[in-house]
Amino acid sequence: MENKRPEWTSYISFIIATIGSAVGLGNIWRFPYIMGEYGGAVFLLVYLFMVALICAIPLAVELAMGKIYKSDVVSVYEKINSRFKIFGIIGGITAVLIPAFYFVVGGWIINYIWIFLINDIPADFSAYFLTMNANPYIPLSLTVLFLLCTIIFPFIGLNKGIERANNIMMPLFGIMLILLAGYALTLSGAQEGLRFMFKPDFSKFSGEMILAALGQALFTLSIGMGAMITYGSYLKKEVNIRKSVYTLIFFDTVVAMLAGIMIFPIVFTNGIEPTAGATLVFISLPQIFLSLPFTRVLAVIFFLLLFFAAITSGISLLETSIACLCDRFKMSRKKSALLIFLAVLLLALPSSLSFGLMTDIRIFDKTFFDFLDYITSNILMPFGSLAAVIIAGWYAKNIAKEAFGEGNFARLLTFLLKFVLPPVLIAVLIIGLN
Ligand code: PHE
């Protein structure tokens, strides 16, 4: 049993799980604040362009690679050519590095659910956020708790664990998101919020913004480290990749927009700057919840929604590295999950302490948490996407065929794959390194 490679039970389960992977903290936490920083509607336009025309291509390529070679990310690259194995190894490592900071945020989410559910609600969230993180034990224990809540599903297995978790959590997530976005639209700042999102101010256009939009698009679609290769590897033969990519991109984008529609009216109603940055969701927003009716209900729904989004993305991150151990070392799923649990734990330790005890320990002038975030999103993921794109464009032609199908549109996509994407991604990497 253990050695037989699992498959998705249905197309719908596959799509829900891939949407679960794509829709995560990237959409709800990162997207609004990055959009806030880069001026709103103009960023949204560039972002939509990046998602539809640039990132759809590596997304299709990664799913196709998995579907054709039916293995973990390392073996997929090795099967294409043993020289390429290194890219798979980098992907597998990235899949352990991302959880080491992503899951720390997961721990904060649990903390917020807990305070809004049963604890006394603090009056000043910026002070609260600092105190919470200055304590060495609580954030770390919550990170471990979040890790346990996530790893349990790949530990159980693809069909009974991963699929089930996604099939339950994603619809709940969707309902809560629509509820909150609908509520936000009834607030007095709704118009201003919507104007900020949809009425472009072209003076805000900048080169840096274009890169931020591309980085965000790669991150939100889980491209460049093997998660989509791994999920693609459980696909049945008859699945059409191009169609799956349209569906996936549609949902991921709708969720990001709804997240904006949910957050900006709340922000503008309360006169907070949308440029509050990474702390928007953990400091500004909870502070605003205090002034709205039904504080606890609102806040609990919001943080539960964030929790589900983070878990379903976390599952795909962990599955990527767990599959490597299962496939390459013929280890059982349970043993692989245990080893990955330990590896993530080891890295999450300094990452979680970055906000307290270890703030002064810097790598390239960054705390360990920021360093992990930086190297994964700005270097490893664009690099991983570049590798996938060059290999599919120039070495293994069967991949593009599987990814795009046939016809004129497929030829256009192949042209973009070969000639447009590599220079664009190289530019991101170079600028990202500065
Ligand atoms: N796409 C996820 C998000 O938006 C993050 C992620 C990245 C998940 C890479 C898996 C792999 O939060």
Coordinates of C-alpha atoms and ligand atoms in Angstrom, one line a residue:
M1 CA 0.0 0.0 0.0
E2 CA 2.6 2.4 1.2
N3 CA 4.7 2.2 -1.9
K4 CA 1.8 2.7 -4.3
R5 CA 1.7 6.3 -5.4
P6 CA -1.6 7.8 -4.4
E7 CA -3.9 9.7 -6.8
W8 CA -6.6 12.4 -6.4
T9 CA -10.0 10.7 -6.0
S10 CA -11.6 13.3 -8.3
Y11 CA -10.8 16.3 -10.4
I12 CA -12.8 18.5 -8.0
S13 CA -10.7 17.3 -5.1
F14 CA -7.5 18.2 -7.0
I15 CA -8.8 21.6 -7.9
I16 CA -9.9 22.3 -4.3
A17 CA -6.6 21.2 -3.0
T18 CA -4.6 23.3 -5.5
I19 CA -6.8 26.3 -4.7
G20 CA -6.2 25.5 -1.0
S21 CA -2.5 25.7 -1.7
A22 CA -2.6 28.9 -3.7
V23 CA -5.1 30.7 -1.4
G24 CA -3.3 31.5 1.8
L25 CA -1.7 34.1 3.9
G26 CA -0.4 35.5 0.6
N27 CA -3.9 36.5 -0.4
I28 CA -5.3 37.7 2.9
W29 CA -2.4 39.0 4.8
R30 CA 0.3 39.9 2.2
F31 CA -1.8 41.0 -0.8
P32 CA -3.7 43.8 0.9
Y33 CA -0.7 45.3 2.5
I34 CA 1.5 45.1 -0.6
M35 CA -1.3 46.7 -2.6
G36 CA -1.6 49.3 0.1
E37 CA 2.1 50.0 -0.1
Y38 CA 2.1 50.3 -3.8
G39 CA -0.8 52.6 -4.3
G40 CA -3.9 50.4 -4.7
A41 CA -5.6 50.1 -8.1
V42 CA -2.5 50.6 -10.3
F43 CA -0.8 47.7 -8.4
L44 CA -4.0 45.6 -8.9
L45 CA -3.9 46.2 -12.7
V46 CA -0.2 45.2 -12.9
Y47 CA -0.8 42.2 -10.6
L48 CA -3.7 40.9 -12.7
F49 CA -1.5 41.2 -15.8
M50 CA 1.3 39.3 -14.1
V51 CA -1.0 36.5 -12.9
A52 CA -2.8 36.0 -16.2
L53 CA 0.0 36.5 -18.6
I54 CA 3.3 35.7 -16.8
C55 CA 2.6 33.4 -13.9
A56 CA 0.0 31.2 -15.5
I57 CA 2.8 29.8 -17.7
P58 CA 5.1 28.4 -15.0
L59 CA 2.0 27.2 -13.1
A60 CA 0.9 25.1 -16.0
V61 CA 4.5 23.9 -16.5
E62 CA 4.9 22.8 -12.9
L63 CA 1.6 20.9 -12.9
A64 CA 2.5 19.3 -16.2
M65 CA 6.0 18.2 -14.9
G66 CA 4.3 16.5 -12.0
K67 CA 1.7 14.9 -14.2
I68 CA 4.2 13.5 -16.7
Y69 CA 6.9 12.3 -14.3
K70 CA 4.7 11.3 -11.4
S71 CA 7.2 11.8 -8.6
D72 CA 8.4 14.1 -5.9
V73 CA 10.1 17.4 -7.0
V74 CA 13.7 16.0 -6.8
S75 CA 12.9 12.9 -8.8
V76 CA 11.0 14.9 -11.4
Y77 CA 14.0 17.1 -12.2
E78 CA 16.3 14.1 -12.1
K79 CA 14.1 12.1 -14.5
I80 CA 14.2 15.0 -17.0
N81 CA 18.0 15.0 -16.8
S82 CA 20.3 14.0 -13.9
R83 CA 22.0 17.3 -14.2
F84 CA 18.8 19.1 -13.2
K85 CA 18.5 17.2 -9.9
I86 CA 19.9 20.2 -8.0
F87 CA 16.9 22.3 -8.9
G88 CA 14.7 19.7 -7.3
I89 CA 16.8 19.6 -4.2
I90 CA 16.6 23.4 -3.9
G91 CA 12.8 23.1 -4.3
G92 CA 12.6 20.5 -1.5
I93 CA 14.7 22.7 0.8
T94 CA 12.6 25.7 0.0
A95 CA 9.6 23.7 1.0
V96 CA 11.1 23.3 4.5
L97 CA 12.3 26.9 4.7
I98 CA 8.9 28.6 3.9
P99 CA 7.0 26.8 6.8
A100 CA 9.7 27.9 9.2
F101 CA 8.4 31.5 9.0
Y102 CA 4.9 30.9 7.5
F103 CA 3.9 28.7 10.5
V104 CA 5.1 31.4 12.9
V105 CA 2.4 33.6 11.5
G106 CA 0.1 30.5 11.8
G107 CA 0.9 30.6 15.6
W108 CA -0.1 34.2 15.9
I109 CA -3.4 33.4 14.2
I110 CA -4.1 30.7 16.8
N111 CA -3.3 33.2 19.5
Y112 CA -5.7 35.8 18.1
I113 CA -8.5 33.2 17.7
W114 CA -8.0 32.3 21.3
I115 CA -8.0 35.9 22.7
F116 CA -11.1 36.9 20.7
L117 CA -12.9 33.6 21.6
I118 CA -12.4 33.4 25.3
N119 CA -9.7 35.7 26.7
D120 CA -9.7 39.4 27.7
I121 CA -9.3 41.5 24.6
P122 CA -6.3 43.8 24.8
A123 CA -7.0 47.5 24.4
D124 CA -3.8 48.3 22.5
F125 CA -2.8 45.8 19.8
S126 CA 0.5 47.3 18.9
A127 CA 1.7 46.9 22.5
Y128 CA 0.0 43.5 22.7
F129 CA 1.8 42.3 19.5
L130 CA 5.2 43.3 21.0
T131 CA 4.5 41.7 24.4
M132 CA 3.2 38.5 22.8
N133 CA 6.4 38.1 20.8
A134 CA 8.8 39.1 23.6
N135 CA 7.7 36.0 25.4
P136 CA 9.9 33.1 24.2
Y137 CA 7.5 30.3 25.0
I138 CA 4.0 31.3 23.8
P139 CA 4.7 32.1 20.1
L140 CA 7.0 29.1 19.8
S141 CA 4.4 26.7 21.4
L142 CA 1.7 28.1 19.1
T143 CA 3.9 27.7 16.1
V144 CA 4.4 24.0 17.1
L145 CA 0.6 23.7 17.6
F146 CA 0.0 25.2 14.1
L147 CA 2.6 22.8 12.7
L148 CA 0.8 19.9 14.3
C149 CA -2.6 21.0 13.1
T150 CA -1.1 21.1 9.5
I151 CA 1.2 18.1 9.4
I152 CA -1.5 15.7 10.6
F153 CA -3.1 15.8 7.2
P154 CA -0.2 14.7 5.0
F155 CA 0.7 12.3 7.8
I156 CA -2.7 10.6 7.4
G157 CA -2.4 10.5 3.6
L158 CA -3.5 12.1 0.4
N159 CA -7.1 11.0 0.1
K160 CA -8.1 10.7 3.7
G161 CA -5.9 13.5 5.0
I162 CA -5.1 16.2 2.5
E163 CA -8.2 15.9 0.3
R164 CA -10.6 15.8 3.3
A165 CA -9.0 18.8 5.0
N166 CA -9.3 20.9 1.8
N167 CA -12.8 19.7 1.0
I168 CA -14.0 20.8 4.5
M169 CA -11.9 23.9 5.1
M170 CA -12.0 25.6 1.7
P171 CA -15.8 25.8 1.5
L172 CA -15.9 27.1 5.1
F173 CA -13.2 29.6 4.1
G174 CA -15.2 30.7 1.1
I175 CA -18.4 31.3 3.1
M176 CA -16.7 33.3 5.8
L177 CA -14.9 35.4 3.3
I178 CA -18.1 36.3 1.4
L179 CA -19.8 37.1 4.7
L180 CA -17.1 39.4 5.9
A181 CA -16.7 41.1 2.5
G182 CA -20.5 41.6 2.4
Y183 CA -20.4 43.1 5.9
A184 CA -17.4 45.4 5.0
L185 CA -19.4 46.8 2.1
T186 CA -22.1 48.1 4.5
L187 CA -19.5 50.2 6.4
S188 CA -19.2 54.0 5.8
G189 CA -15.7 53.7 4.3
A190 CA -16.8 51.2 1.7
Q191 CA -16.8 53.7 -1.2
E192 CA -13.4 55.0 -0.3
G193 CA -12.1 51.5 0.1
L194 CA -13.4 50.5 -3.3
R195 CA -12.1 53.6 -4.9
F196 CA -8.7 52.9 -3.5
M197 CA -8.9 49.3 -5.0
F198 CA -10.4 50.0 -8.4
K199 CA -9.7 53.6 -9.4
P200 CA -6.1 53.7 -10.7
D201 CA -3.9 56.7 -10.0
F202 CA -1.2 56.3 -12.7
S203 CA 1.3 58.5 -11.0
K204 CA 1.8 55.6 -8.6
F205 CA 3.3 53.5 -11.4
S206 CA 6.9 52.4 -10.7
G207 CA 9.4 49.8 -11.7
E208 CA 9.7 48.6 -8.2
M209 CA 5.9 48.1 -8.1
I210 CA 6.1 45.9 -11.2
L211 CA 8.5 43.6 -9.4
A212 CA 6.5 43.6 -6.3
A213 CA 3.5 42.5 -8.4
L214 CA 5.4 39.7 -10.0
G215 CA 6.8 38.5 -6.6
Q216 CA 3.3 38.5 -5.2
A217 CA 1.9 36.6 -8.1
L218 CA 4.5 33.9 -7.8
F219 CA 4.1 33.6 -4.1
T220 CA 0.3 33.5 -4.2
L221 CA 0.2 30.8 -6.9
S222 CA 2.7 28.6 -5.0
I223 CA 5.1 28.6 -7.9
G224 CA 8.8 27.9 -7.9
M225 CA 9.4 25.4 -5.2
G226 CA 7.7 22.2 -6.2
A227 CA 4.3 22.3 -4.5
M228 CA 2.5 22.4 -7.8
I229 CA 4.8 19.7 -9.2
T230 CA 3.9 17.5 -6.3
Y231 CA 0.1 18.1 -6.5
G232 CA 0.4 17.6 -10.3
S233 CA 2.1 14.3 -9.7
Y234 CA -1.1 12.8 -8.2
L235 CA -3.1 13.6 -11.3
K236 CA -4.9 11.1 -13.5
K237 CA -4.0 11.0 -17.2
E238 CA -7.1 12.6 -18.6
V239 CA -6.9 15.8 -16.7
N240 CA -6.5 18.9 -18.8
I241 CA -3.9 21.2 -17.4
R242 CA -4.8 24.4 -19.2
K243 CA -8.4 24.2 -18.0
S244 CA -7.2 23.6 -14.4
V245 CA -4.9 26.6 -14.6
Y246 CA -7.7 28.9 -15.7
T247 CA -9.9 27.6 -12.8
L248 CA -7.1 28.0 -10.3
I249 CA -6.1 31.5 -11.4
F250 CA -9.8 32.6 -11.4
F251 CA -10.4 31.5 -7.8
D252 CA -7.1 32.7 -6.5
T253 CA -7.7 36.1 -8.0
V254 CA -11.3 36.3 -6.8
V255 CA -10.2 35.5 -3.3
A256 CA -7.4 38.2 -3.3
M257 CA -10.0 40.7 -4.5
L258 CA -12.5 39.7 -1.9
A259 CA -9.8 40.0 0.7
G260 CA -9.2 43.6 -0.5
I261 CA -13.0 44.3 -0.5
M262 CA -13.1 42.9 3.0
I263 CA -10.1 44.8 4.4
F264 CA -10.0 48.2 2.7
P265 CA -13.5 49.4 3.6
I266 CA -12.8 48.5 7.2
V267 CA -9.5 50.3 7.0
F268 CA -10.9 53.5 5.4
T269 CA -13.9 53.6 7.7
N270 CA -11.5 54.0 10.6
G271 CA -9.1 56.4 9.0
I272 CA -6.1 54.0 9.1
E273 CA -3.5 54.3 6.4
P274 CA -3.7 51.3 4.1
T275 CA 0.1 51.3 4.0
A276 CA 0.4 49.9 7.5
G277 CA 2.5 47.1 6.2
A278 CA 2.9 43.6 7.5
T279 CA 1.2 44.4 10.7
L280 CA -2.0 45.5 9.0
V281 CA -3.7 42.3 9.9
F282 CA -2.3 41.8 13.4
I283 CA -2.3 45.3 14.7
S284 CA -4.4 47.7 12.7
L285 CA -7.3 45.4 11.9
P286 CA -7.9 44.0 15.3
Q287 CA -7.7 47.5 16.7
I288 CA -10.5 48.4 14.3
F289 CA -12.6 45.4 15.3
L290 CA -12.7 46.9 18.8
S291 CA -14.7 49.8 17.5
L292 CA -17.2 47.8 15.5
P293 CA -20.3 46.0 16.9
F294 CA -20.0 42.3 17.5
T295 CA -16.2 42.6 17.9
R296 CA -15.7 39.0 19.0
V297 CA -17.8 37.4 16.3
L298 CA -16.2 39.5 13.6
A299 CA -12.7 38.9 14.8
V300 CA -13.1 35.2 15.3
I301 CA -14.6 34.7 11.8
F302 CA -11.7 36.7 10.4
F303 CA -8.9 34.8 12.2
L304 CA -10.6 31.4 11.6
L305 CA -10.7 32.3 7.9
L306 CA -7.0 33.1 8.0
F307 CA -6.4 29.9 9.9
F308 CA -8.0 27.7 7.3
A309 CA -6.3 29.5 4.5
A310 CA -2.9 29.1 6.2
I311 CA -3.5 25.4 7.0
T312 CA -4.4 24.4 3.5
S313 CA -1.4 26.2 2.0
G314 CA 0.8 24.8 4.8
I315 CA -0.3 21.3 3.9
S316 CA 0.9 21.7 0.3
L317 CA 4.3 23.0 1.6
L318 CA 4.8 20.0 3.9
E319 CA 3.5 17.5 1.3
T320 CA 6.2 18.7 -1.1
S321 CA 9.1 17.7 1.2
I322 CA 7.3 14.7 2.7
A323 CA 6.8 13.3 -0.8
C324 CA 10.6 13.7 -1.4
L325 CA 11.4 11.5 1.5
C326 CA 8.6 9.0 0.7
D327 CA 9.6 8.6 -3.0
R328 CA 13.3 8.8 -2.8
F329 CA 14.1 6.9 0.3
K330 CA 11.0 4.6 0.1
M331 CA 10.1 5.8 3.6
S332 CA 6.6 5.4 4.9
R333 CA 4.5 8.6 4.9
K334 CA 4.3 8.6 8.7
K335 CA 8.1 8.4 9.1
S336 CA 8.7 11.1 6.5
A337 CA 6.2 13.3 8.1
L338 CA 7.9 12.9 11.4
L339 CA 11.3 13.8 10.0
I340 CA 9.9 16.9 8.2
F341 CA 8.2 17.8 11.5
L342 CA 11.6 17.8 13.2
A343 CA 13.3 19.7 10.4
V344 CA 10.6 22.5 10.4
L345 CA 10.6 22.6 14.2
L346 CA 14.4 23.2 14.2
L347 CA 14.2 26.1 11.8
A348 CA 11.0 27.5 13.2
L349 CA 12.7 27.9 16.6
P350 CA 15.1 30.7 15.7
S351 CA 12.4 32.1 13.4
S352 CA 9.9 32.4 16.1
L353 CA 12.4 33.9 18.5
S354 CA 13.3 36.5 15.9
F355 CA 10.7 38.8 17.5
G356 CA 11.9 38.4 21.0
L357 CA 15.0 36.9 22.4
M358 CA 16.9 36.7 19.1
T359 CA 16.0 40.1 17.6
D360 CA 19.6 41.2 17.7
I361 CA 20.9 38.1 15.9
R362 CA 21.1 39.2 12.2
I363 CA 21.9 37.5 9.0
F364 CA 22.6 40.1 6.3
D365 CA 21.1 42.6 8.5
K366 CA 17.8 40.7 8.8
T367 CA 16.3 38.8 11.6
F368 CA 16.1 35.0 11.0
F369 CA 12.4 35.3 10.2
D370 CA 12.9 38.1 7.7
F371 CA 15.8 36.3 6.2
L372 CA 13.8 33.2 5.5
D373 CA 11.0 35.3 4.1
Y374 CA 13.4 37.2 1.9
I375 CA 15.5 34.3 0.5
T376 CA 12.4 32.2 -0.3
S377 CA 10.2 34.8 -1.9
N378 CA 12.8 37.0 -3.5
I379 CA 15.5 34.5 -4.5
L380 CA 14.6 30.8 -4.3
M381 CA 11.1 30.9 -5.7
P382 CA 11.9 33.2 -8.7
F383 CA 15.0 31.0 -9.2
G384 CA 12.9 27.8 -9.1
S385 CA 10.4 29.3 -11.5
L386 CA 13.3 30.3 -13.8
A387 CA 14.7 26.7 -13.7
A388 CA 11.3 25.2 -14.5
V389 CA 10.7 27.6 -17.3
I390 CA 14.0 27.2 -19.0
I391 CA 13.9 23.4 -18.7
A392 CA 10.4 23.2 -20.1
G393 CA 11.1 25.8 -22.8
W394 CA 14.5 24.5 -24.1
Y395 CA 15.1 20.9 -22.9
A396 CA 12.0 18.9 -22.4
K397 CA 9.5 19.9 -25.1
N398 CA 6.9 17.3 -23.9
I399 CA 6.3 19.5 -20.9
A400 CA 5.0 22.5 -22.8
K401 CA 2.8 20.2 -24.9
E402 CA 1.2 18.7 -21.8
A403 CA 0.9 22.1 -20.2
F404 CA -0.6 24.1 -23.1
G405 CA -2.1 21.5 -25.5
E406 CA -2.2 22.3 -29.2
G407 CA -3.2 25.1 -31.5
N408 CA -2.2 28.7 -32.0
F409 CA -2.8 29.8 -28.4
A410 CA -0.5 27.0 -27.3
R411 CA 2.1 28.2 -29.7
L412 CA 1.9 31.7 -28.3
L413 CA 2.3 30.4 -24.8
T414 CA 5.3 28.3 -25.8
F415 CA 6.8 31.4 -27.4
L416 CA 6.3 33.4 -24.1
L417 CA 7.7 30.4 -22.2
K418 CA 10.9 30.4 -24.3
F419 CA 11.6 34.0 -25.0
V420 CA 9.7 36.2 -22.6
L421 CA 9.7 34.5 -19.2
P422 CA 13.4 33.8 -18.8
P423 CA 14.5 37.5 -19.2
V424 CA 11.6 38.7 -17.0
L425 CA 12.4 36.3 -14.2
I426 CA 16.2 37.0 -14.5
A427 CA 15.3 40.7 -14.1
V428 CA 13.3 40.0 -11.0
L429 CA 16.1 38.0 -9.5
I430 CA 18.7 40.6 -10.2
I431 CA 16.6 43.4 -8.8
G432 CA 15.5 41.2 -6.0
L433 CA 19.1 40.6 -5.0
N434 CA 19.7 44.3 -4.6
Ligands
PHE1 N1 0.4 30.4 -2.1 C1 0.5 30.4 -0.6 C2 -0.1 31.7 -0.1 O1 -0.6 32.6 -0.9 C3 1.9 30.3 -0.1 C4 2.6 29.1 -0.7 C5 3.8 29.3 -1.3 C6 2.1 27.8 -0.5 C7 4.5 28.2 -1.9 C8 2.8 26.8 -1.1 C9 3.9 27.0 -1.7 O2 -0.2 32.0 1.0

